[in-house]
Tab-separated table of C-alpha atoms (C1' of nucleotides) in Angstrom:
chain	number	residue	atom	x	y	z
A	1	UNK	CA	-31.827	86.410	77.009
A	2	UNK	CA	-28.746	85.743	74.961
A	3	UNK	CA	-25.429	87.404	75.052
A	4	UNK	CA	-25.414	89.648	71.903
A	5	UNK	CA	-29.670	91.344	72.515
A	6	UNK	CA	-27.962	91.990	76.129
A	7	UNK	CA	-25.137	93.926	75.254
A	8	UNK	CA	-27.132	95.486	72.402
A	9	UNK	CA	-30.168	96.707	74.698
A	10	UNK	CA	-27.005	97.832	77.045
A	11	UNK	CA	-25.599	99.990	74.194
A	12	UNK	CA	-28.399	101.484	73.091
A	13	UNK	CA	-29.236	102.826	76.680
A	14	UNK	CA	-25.954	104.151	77.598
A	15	UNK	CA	-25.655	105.537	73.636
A	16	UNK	CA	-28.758	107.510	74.397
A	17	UNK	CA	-27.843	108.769	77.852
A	18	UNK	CA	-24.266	109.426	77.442
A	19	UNK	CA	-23.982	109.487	73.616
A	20	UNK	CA	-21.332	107.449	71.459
A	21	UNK	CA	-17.849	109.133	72.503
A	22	UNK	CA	-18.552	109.367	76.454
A	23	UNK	CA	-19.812	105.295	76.092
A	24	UNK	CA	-17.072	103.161	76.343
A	25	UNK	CA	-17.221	99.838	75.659
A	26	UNK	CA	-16.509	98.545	78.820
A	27	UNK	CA	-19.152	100.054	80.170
A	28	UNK	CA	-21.496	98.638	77.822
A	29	UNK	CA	-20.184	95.046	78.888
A	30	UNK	CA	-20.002	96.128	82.487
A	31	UNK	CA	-23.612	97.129	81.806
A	32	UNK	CA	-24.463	94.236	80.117
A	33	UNK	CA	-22.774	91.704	82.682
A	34	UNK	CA	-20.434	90.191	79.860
A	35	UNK	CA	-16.625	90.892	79.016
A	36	UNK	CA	-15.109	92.841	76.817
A	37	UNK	CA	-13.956	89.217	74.935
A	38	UNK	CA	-17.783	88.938	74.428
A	39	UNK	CA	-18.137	92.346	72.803
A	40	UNK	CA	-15.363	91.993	70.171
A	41	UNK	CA	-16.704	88.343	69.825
A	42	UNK	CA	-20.206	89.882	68.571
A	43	UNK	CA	-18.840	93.143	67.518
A	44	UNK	CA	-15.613	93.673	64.930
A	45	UNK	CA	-15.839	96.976	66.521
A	46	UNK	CA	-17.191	99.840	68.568
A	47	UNK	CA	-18.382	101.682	64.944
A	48	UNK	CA	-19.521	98.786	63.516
A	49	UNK	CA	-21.806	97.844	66.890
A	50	UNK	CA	-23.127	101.295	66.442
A	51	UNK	CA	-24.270	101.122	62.932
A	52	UNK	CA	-25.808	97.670	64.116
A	53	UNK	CA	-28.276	99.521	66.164
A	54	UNK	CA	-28.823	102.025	63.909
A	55	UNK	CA	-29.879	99.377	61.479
A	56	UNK	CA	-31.594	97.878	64.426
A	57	UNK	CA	-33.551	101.314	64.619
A	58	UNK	CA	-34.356	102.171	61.500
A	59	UNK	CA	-35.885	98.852	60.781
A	60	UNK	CA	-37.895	98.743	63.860
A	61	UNK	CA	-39.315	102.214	62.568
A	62	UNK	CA	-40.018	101.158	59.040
A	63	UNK	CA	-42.523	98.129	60.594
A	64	UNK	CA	-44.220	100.431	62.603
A	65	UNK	CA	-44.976	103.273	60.533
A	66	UNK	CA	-45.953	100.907	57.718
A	67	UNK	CA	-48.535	99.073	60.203
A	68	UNK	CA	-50.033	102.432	61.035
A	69	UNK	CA	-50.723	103.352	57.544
A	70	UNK	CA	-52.176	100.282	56.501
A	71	UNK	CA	-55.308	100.919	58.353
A	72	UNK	CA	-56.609	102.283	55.108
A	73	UNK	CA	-59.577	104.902	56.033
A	74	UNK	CA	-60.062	108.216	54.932
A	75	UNK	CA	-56.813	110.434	54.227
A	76	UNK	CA	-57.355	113.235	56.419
A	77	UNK	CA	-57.880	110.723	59.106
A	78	UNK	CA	-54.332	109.177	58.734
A	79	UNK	CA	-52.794	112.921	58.574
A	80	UNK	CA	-54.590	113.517	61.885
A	81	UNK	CA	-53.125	110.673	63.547
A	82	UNK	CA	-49.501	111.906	62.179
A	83	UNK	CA	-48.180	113.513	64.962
A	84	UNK	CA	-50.003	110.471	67.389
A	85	UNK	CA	-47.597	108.069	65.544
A	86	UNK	CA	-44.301	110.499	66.030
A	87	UNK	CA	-45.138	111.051	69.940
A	88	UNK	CA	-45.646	107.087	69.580
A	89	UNK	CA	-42.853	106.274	67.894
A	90	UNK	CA	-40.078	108.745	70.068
A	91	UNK	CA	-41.821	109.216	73.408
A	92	UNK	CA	-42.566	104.907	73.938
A	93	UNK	CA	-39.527	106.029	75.268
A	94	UNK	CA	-38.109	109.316	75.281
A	95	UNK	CA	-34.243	107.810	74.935
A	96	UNK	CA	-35.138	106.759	71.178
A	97	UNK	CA	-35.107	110.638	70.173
A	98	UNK	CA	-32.195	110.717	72.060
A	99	UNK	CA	-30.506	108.162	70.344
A	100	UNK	CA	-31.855	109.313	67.207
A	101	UNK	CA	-30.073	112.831	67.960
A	102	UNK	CA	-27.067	110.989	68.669
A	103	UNK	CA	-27.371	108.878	65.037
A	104	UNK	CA	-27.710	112.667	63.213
A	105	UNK	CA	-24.444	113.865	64.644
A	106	UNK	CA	-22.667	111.201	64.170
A	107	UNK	CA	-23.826	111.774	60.454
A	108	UNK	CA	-22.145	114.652	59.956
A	109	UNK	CA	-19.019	113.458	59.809
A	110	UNK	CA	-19.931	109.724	58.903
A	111	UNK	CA	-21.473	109.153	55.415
A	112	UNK	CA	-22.523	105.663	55.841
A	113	UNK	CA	-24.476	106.759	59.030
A	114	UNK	CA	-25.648	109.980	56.727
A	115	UNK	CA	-26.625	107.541	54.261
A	116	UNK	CA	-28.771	105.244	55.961
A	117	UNK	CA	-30.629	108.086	57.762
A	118	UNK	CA	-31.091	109.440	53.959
A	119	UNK	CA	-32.672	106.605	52.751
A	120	UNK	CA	-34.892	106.187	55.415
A	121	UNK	CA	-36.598	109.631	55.887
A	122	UNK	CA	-37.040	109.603	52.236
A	123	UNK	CA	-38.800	106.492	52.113
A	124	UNK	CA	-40.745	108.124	54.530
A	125	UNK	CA	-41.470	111.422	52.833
A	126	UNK	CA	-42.228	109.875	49.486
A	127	UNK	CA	-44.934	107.775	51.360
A	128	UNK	CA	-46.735	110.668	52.951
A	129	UNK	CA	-46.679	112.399	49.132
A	130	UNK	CA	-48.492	109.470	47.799
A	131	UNK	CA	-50.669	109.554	50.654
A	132	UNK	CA	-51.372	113.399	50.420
A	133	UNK	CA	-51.648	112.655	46.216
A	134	UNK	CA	-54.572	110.080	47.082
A	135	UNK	CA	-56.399	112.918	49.065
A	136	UNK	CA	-56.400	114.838	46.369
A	137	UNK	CA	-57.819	111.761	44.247
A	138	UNK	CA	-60.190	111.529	46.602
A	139	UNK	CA	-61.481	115.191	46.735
A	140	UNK	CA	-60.587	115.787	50.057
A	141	UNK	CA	-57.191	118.028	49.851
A	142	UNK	CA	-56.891	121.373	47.139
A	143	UNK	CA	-54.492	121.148	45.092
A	144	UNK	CA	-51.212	121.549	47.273
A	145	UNK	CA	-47.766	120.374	46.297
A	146	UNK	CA	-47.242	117.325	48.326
A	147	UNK	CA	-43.945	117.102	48.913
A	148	UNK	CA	-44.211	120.461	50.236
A	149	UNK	CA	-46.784	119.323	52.759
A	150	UNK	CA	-45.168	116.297	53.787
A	151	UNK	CA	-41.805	118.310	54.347
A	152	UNK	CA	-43.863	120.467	56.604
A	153	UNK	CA	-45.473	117.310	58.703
A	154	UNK	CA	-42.181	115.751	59.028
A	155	UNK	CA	-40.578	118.823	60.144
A	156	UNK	CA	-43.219	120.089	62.661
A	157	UNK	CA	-43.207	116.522	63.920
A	158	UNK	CA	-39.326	116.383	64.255
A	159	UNK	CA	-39.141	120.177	65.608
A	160	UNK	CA	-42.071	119.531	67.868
A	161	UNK	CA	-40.221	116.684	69.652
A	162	UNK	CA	-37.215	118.651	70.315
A	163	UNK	CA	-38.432	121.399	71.649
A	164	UNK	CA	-39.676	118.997	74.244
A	165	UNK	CA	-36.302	118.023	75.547
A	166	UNK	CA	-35.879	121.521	76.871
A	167	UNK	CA	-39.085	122.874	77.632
A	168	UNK	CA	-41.069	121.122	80.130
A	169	UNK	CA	-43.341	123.188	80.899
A	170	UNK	CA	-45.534	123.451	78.124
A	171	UNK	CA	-48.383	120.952	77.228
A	172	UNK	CA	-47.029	119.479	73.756
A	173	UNK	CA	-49.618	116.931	73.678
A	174	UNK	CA	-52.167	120.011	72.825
A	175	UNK	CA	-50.026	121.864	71.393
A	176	UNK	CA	-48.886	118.900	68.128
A	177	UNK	CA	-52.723	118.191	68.173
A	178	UNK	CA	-54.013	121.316	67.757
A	179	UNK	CA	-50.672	122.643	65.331
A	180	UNK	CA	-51.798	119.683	63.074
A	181	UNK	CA	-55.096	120.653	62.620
A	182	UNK	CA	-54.203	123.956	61.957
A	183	UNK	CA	-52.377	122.411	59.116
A	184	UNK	CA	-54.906	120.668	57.788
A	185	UNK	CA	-57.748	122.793	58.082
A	186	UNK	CA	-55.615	125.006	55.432
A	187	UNK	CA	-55.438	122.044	53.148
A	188	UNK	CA	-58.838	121.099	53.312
A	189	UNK	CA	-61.422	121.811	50.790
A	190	UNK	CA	-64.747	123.725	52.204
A	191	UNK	CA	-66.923	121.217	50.772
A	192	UNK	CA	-65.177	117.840	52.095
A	193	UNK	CA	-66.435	116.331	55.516
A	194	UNK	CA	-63.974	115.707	58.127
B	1	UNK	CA	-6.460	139.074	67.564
B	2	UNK	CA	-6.318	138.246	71.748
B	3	UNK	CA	-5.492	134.832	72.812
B	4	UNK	CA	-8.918	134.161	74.916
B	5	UNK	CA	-10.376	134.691	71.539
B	6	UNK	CA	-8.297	132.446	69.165
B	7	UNK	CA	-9.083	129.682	71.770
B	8	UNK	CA	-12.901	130.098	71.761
B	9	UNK	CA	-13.132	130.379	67.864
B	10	UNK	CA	-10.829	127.040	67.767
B	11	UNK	CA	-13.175	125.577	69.911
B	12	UNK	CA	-16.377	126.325	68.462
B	13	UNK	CA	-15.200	125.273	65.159
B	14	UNK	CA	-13.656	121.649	65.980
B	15	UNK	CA	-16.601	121.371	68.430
B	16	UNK	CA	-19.049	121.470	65.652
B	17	UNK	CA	-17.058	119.331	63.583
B	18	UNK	CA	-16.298	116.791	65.865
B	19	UNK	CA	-18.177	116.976	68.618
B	20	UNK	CA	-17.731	117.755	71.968
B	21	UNK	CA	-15.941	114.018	73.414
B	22	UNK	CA	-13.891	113.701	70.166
B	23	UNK	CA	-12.492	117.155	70.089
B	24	UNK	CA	-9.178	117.433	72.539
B	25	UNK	CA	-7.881	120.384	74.418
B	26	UNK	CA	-4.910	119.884	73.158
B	27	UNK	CA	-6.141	120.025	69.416
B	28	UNK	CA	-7.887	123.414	70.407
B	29	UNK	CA	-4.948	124.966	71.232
B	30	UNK	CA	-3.062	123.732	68.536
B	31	UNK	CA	-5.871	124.882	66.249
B	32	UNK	CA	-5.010	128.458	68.030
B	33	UNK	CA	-1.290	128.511	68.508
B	34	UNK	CA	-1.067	128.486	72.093
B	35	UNK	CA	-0.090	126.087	74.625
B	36	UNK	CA	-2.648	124.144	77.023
B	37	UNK	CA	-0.720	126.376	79.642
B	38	UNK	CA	-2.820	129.271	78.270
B	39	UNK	CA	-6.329	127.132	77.483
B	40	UNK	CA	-6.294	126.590	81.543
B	41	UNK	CA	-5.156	130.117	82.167
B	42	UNK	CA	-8.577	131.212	80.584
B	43	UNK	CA	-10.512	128.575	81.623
B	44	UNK	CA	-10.877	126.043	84.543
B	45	UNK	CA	-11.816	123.235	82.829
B	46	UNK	CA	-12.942	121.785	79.217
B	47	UNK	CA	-16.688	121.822	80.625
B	48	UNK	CA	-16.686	125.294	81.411
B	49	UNK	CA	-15.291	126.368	78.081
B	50	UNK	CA	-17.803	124.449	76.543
B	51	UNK	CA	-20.347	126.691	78.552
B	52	UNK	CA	-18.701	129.463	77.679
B	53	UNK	CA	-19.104	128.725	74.078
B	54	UNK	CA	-22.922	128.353	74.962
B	55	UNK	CA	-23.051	131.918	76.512
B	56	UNK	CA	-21.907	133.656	73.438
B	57	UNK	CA	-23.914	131.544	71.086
B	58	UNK	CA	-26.792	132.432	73.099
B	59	UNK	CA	-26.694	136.087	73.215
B	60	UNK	CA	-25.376	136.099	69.792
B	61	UNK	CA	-28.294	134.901	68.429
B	62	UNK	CA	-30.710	137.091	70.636
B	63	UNK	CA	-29.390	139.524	69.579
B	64	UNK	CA	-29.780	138.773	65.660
B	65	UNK	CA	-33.502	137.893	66.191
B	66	UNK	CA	-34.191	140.982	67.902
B	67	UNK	CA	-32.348	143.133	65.340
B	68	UNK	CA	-34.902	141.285	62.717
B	69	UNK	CA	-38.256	141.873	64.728
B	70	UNK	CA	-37.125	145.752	65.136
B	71	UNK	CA	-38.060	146.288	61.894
B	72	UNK	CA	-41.720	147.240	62.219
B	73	UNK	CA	-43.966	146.850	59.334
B	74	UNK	CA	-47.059	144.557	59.121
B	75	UNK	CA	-46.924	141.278	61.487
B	76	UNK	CA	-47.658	139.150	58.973
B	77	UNK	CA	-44.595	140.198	56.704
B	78	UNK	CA	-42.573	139.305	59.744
B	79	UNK	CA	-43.800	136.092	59.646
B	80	UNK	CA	-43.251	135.485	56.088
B	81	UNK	CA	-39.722	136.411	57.013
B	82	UNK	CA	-39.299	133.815	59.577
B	83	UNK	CA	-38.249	130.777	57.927
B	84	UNK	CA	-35.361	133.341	55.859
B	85	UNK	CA	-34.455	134.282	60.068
B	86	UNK	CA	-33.470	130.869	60.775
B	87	UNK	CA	-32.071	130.233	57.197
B	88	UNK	CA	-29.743	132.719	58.127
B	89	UNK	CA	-28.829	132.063	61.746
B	90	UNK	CA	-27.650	128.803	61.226
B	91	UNK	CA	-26.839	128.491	57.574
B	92	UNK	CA	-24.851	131.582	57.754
B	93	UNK	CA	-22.060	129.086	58.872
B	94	UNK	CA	-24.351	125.321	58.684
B	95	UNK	CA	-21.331	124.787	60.961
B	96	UNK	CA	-23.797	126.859	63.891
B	97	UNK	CA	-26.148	124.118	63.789
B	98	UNK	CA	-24.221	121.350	64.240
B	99	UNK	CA	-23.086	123.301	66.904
B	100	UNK	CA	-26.633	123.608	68.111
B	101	UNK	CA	-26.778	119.838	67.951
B	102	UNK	CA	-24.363	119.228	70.090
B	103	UNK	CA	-25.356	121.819	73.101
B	104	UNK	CA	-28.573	120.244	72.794
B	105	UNK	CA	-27.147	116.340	73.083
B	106	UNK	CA	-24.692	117.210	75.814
B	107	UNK	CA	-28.014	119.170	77.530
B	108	UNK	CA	-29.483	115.730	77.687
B	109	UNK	CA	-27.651	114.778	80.548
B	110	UNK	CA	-26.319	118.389	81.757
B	111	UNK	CA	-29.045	120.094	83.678
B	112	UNK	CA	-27.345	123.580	83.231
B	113	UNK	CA	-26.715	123.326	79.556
B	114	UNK	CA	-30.812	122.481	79.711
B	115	UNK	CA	-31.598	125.230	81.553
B	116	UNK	CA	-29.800	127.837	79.213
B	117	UNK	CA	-31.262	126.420	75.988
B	118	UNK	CA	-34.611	125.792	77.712
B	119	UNK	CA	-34.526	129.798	78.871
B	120	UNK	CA	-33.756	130.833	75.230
B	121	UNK	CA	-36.205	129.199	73.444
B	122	UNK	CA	-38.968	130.358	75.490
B	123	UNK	CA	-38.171	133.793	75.341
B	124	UNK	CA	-37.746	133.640	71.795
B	125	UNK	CA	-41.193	131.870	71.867
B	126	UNK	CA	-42.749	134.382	73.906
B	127	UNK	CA	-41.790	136.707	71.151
B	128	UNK	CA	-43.220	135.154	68.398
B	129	UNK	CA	-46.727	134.974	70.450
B	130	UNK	CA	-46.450	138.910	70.770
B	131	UNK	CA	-45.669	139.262	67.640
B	132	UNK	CA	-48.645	137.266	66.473
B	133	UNK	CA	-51.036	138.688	68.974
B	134	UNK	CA	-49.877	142.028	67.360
B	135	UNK	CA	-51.579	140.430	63.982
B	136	UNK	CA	-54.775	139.676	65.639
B	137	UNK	CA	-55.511	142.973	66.887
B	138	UNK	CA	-54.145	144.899	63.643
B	139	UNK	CA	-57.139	142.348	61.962
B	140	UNK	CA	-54.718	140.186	59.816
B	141	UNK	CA	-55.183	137.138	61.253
B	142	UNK	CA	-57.973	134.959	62.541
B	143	UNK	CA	-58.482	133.971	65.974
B	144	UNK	CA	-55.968	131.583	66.738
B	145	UNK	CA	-53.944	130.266	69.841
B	146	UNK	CA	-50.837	132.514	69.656
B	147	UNK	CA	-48.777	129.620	71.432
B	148	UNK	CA	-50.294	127.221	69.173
B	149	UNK	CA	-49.014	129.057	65.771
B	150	UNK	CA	-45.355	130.133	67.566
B	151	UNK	CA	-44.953	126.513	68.368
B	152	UNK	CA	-45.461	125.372	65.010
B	153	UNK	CA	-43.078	128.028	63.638
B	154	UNK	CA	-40.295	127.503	65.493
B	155	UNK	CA	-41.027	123.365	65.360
B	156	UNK	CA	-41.285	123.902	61.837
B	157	UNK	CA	-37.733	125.629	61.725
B	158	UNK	CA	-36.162	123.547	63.546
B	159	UNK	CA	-37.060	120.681	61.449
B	160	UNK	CA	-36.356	122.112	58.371
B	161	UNK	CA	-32.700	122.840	58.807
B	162	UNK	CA	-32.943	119.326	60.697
B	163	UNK	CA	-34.040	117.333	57.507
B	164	UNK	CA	-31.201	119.235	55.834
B	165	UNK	CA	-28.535	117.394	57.463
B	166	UNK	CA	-29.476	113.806	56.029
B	167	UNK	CA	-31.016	115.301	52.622
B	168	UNK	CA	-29.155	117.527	50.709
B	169	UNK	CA	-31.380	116.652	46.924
B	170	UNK	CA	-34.319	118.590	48.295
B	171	UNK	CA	-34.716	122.038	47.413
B	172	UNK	CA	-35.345	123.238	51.098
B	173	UNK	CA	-35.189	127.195	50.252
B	174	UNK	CA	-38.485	126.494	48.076
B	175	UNK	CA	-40.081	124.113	50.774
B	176	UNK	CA	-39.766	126.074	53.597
B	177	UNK	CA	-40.893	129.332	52.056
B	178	UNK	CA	-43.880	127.762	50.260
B	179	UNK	CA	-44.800	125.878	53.482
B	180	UNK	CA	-44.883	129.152	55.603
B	181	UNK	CA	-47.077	130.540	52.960
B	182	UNK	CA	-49.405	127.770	53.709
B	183	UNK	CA	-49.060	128.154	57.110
B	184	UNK	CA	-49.814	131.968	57.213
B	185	UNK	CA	-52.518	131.595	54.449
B	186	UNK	CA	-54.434	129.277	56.944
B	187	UNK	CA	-54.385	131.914	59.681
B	188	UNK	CA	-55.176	134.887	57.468
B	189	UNK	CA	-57.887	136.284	57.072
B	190	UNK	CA	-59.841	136.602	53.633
B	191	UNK	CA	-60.346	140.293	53.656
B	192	UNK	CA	-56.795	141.006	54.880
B	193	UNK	CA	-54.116	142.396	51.961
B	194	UNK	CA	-50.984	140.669	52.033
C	1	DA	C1'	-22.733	54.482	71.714
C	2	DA	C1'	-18.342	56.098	72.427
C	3	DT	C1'	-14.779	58.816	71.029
C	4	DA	C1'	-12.230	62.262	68.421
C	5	DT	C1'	-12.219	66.631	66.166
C	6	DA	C1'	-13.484	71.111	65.386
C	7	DA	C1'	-15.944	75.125	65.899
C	8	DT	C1'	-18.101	78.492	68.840
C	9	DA	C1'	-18.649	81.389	73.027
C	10	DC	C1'	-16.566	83.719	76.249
C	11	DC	C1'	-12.943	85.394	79.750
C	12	DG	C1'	-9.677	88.863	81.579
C	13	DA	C1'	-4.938	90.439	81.431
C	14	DC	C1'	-2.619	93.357	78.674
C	15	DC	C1'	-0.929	96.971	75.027
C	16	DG	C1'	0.123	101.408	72.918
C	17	DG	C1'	-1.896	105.621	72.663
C	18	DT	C1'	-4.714	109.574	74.218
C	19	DT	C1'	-7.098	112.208	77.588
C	20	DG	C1'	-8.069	116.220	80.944
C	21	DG	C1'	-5.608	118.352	84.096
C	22	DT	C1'	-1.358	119.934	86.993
C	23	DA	C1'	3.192	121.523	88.549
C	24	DT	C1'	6.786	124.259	87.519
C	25	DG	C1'	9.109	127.742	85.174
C	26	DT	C1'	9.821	132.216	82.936
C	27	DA	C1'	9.520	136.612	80.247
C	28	DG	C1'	7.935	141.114	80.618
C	29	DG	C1'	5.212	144.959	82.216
C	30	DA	C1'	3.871	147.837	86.467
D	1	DT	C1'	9.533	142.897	93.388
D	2	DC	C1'	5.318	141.107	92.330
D	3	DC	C1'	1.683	139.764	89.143
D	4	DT	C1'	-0.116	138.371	84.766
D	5	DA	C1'	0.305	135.612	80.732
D	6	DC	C1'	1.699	132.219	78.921
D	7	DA	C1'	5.127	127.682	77.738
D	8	DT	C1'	6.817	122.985	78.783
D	9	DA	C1'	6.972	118.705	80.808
D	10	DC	C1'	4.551	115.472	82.859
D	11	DC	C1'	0.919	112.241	85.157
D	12	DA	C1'	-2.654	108.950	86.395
D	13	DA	C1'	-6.745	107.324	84.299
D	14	DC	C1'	-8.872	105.574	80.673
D	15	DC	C1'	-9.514	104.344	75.791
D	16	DG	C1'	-10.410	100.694	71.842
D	17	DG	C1'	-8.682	96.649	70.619
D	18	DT	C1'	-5.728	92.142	70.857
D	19	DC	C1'	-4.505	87.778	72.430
D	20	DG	C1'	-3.771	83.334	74.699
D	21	DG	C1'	-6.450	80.513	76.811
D	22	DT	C1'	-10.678	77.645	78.377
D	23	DA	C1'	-15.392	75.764	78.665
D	24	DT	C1'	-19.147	74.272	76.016
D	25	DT	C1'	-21.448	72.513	72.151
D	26	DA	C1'	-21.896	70.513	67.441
D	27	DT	C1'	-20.215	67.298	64.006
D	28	DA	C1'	-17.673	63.404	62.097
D	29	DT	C1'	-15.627	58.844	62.687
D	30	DT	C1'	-15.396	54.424	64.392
DNA sequence: AATATAATACCGACCGGTTGGTATGTAGGA
DNA sequence: TCCTACATACCAACCGGTCGGTATTATATT
């Protein structure tokens, strides 16, 4: 593996475990088995490696949500398989949400970081509307507003996944499968099939 | 105003603003007038001050929450009210959730700050599934898993003011009160006035 | 093919500045 | 006279980043 992935995959670990402040860069090229000459070689700086991965992320994310939505069956089926995609997505490894926590607070007091996120999750939200708008085209949904309902997936979703990192106890897997269909069963007309 | 306070209310604000690694004792007690003589008179170290800061958001906010649920009218109107709870809790001062955010990173790899958090939550949690199980047998609501709906709730919350953070366009007020209309219109039953 | 030149990749010692924490001192009330 | 409640001065450790240097590889010239 070359020099720059290794010190990458090094910072996004110790990002996630220990967040951005407590990581210092030597310990990322300790980590990584380079020196700190390699770092600032790759890197003009510690902020700048950071929005790198966030980049890095958000990317990564874009491909795979995209890929699970283009297995184009009914609707309701794809809404059903939201909260399969989010455990999928953050819980492939737990550290992503963890990073992904870490990204948000940065945000606050970095725009650029704010930005990005921004962008992203409304991308995101503006393709669940248009997939909630062809239910309705397709006489499956009533007539809900959909960026309402897509606010609400995205948010039980995100809230569901944090309330894992402190309670351990409970059996989220049910728990995001069943909430989900709770949601839907209020969307869904009588008439439509499942 | 006492000293012990002035420190804490220092720290709790540059915490949330910085963070907890970025935010120096010695800024605190500048913020507060006094001299890092008097920050380790109070307290043995900036880790325990942090917890300390934990303690009283804690209780602070159990308290609020129960003062909310005292008032006893139908379940379902508390319900409706739940999304205007959390509204309030942390957008009284926004800055209370990015204080949130940062117990919750720095409980990622502090066991105790875990433990706290994970202990809140669930008896808030607990709560809600009273609360609901309350509905059922006053014949407002449907048979449903009381854990099942609380989750969603609080994920639900917790998302909302999440989604916030990186999207300020949205109006969120409107979203999250029509989407716990949704929500409780799914659980309701027909024959039940509002 | 051999050589010269230049660009890239990387090392590790070092710098000024900041950090959490401590040691020491003192003013004032009991 | 002792204790509490602070203030001041200070320290070793660590921080992000720089810099002079070298080893390796790619390119141009002969």
């Amino acid at each position: 593996m070359d020099t720059k992935e290794r010190i990458i995959l090094a910072g996004e670990e110790l990002f996630s475990q220990r967040g951005y402040d407590a990581t210092s860069v030597s310990l990322i090229c300790e980590r990584a088995g380079v020196s700190k000459g390699a770092f600032f070689h790759y890197f003009s700086s510690k902020e700048e490696f950071f929005l790198e991965i966030l980049d890095r992320w958000l990317s990564d994310l874009s491909q795979k949500i995209e890929s699970y939505f283009k297995e184009q069956d009914k609707v309701i089926n794809g809404l059903l398989r939201t909260t399969i995609i989010f455990e999928d997505i953050f819980k492939e490894s737990k550290e992503k949400f963890y990073l992904f926590l870490e990204f948000l607070r940065k945000g606050i007091s970095d725009e650029r970081i704010l930005k990005k996120l921004g962008d992203y999750f409304k991308r995101y939200k503006e393709y669940f509307s248009l997939l909630i708008e062809r239910g309705k085209r397709e006489g499956s949904f009533k007539d809900i507003d959909s960026e309402v309902l897509s606010s609400l997936i995205i948010s039980y979703s995100i809230g569901i996944i944090l309330q894992q990192i402190f309670d351990k106890d409970s059996d989220w897997g049910r728990i995001s499968r069943e909430g989900v269909n709770l949601i839907i069963s209020s969307i869904k007309k009588e008439d439509s099939k499942l």
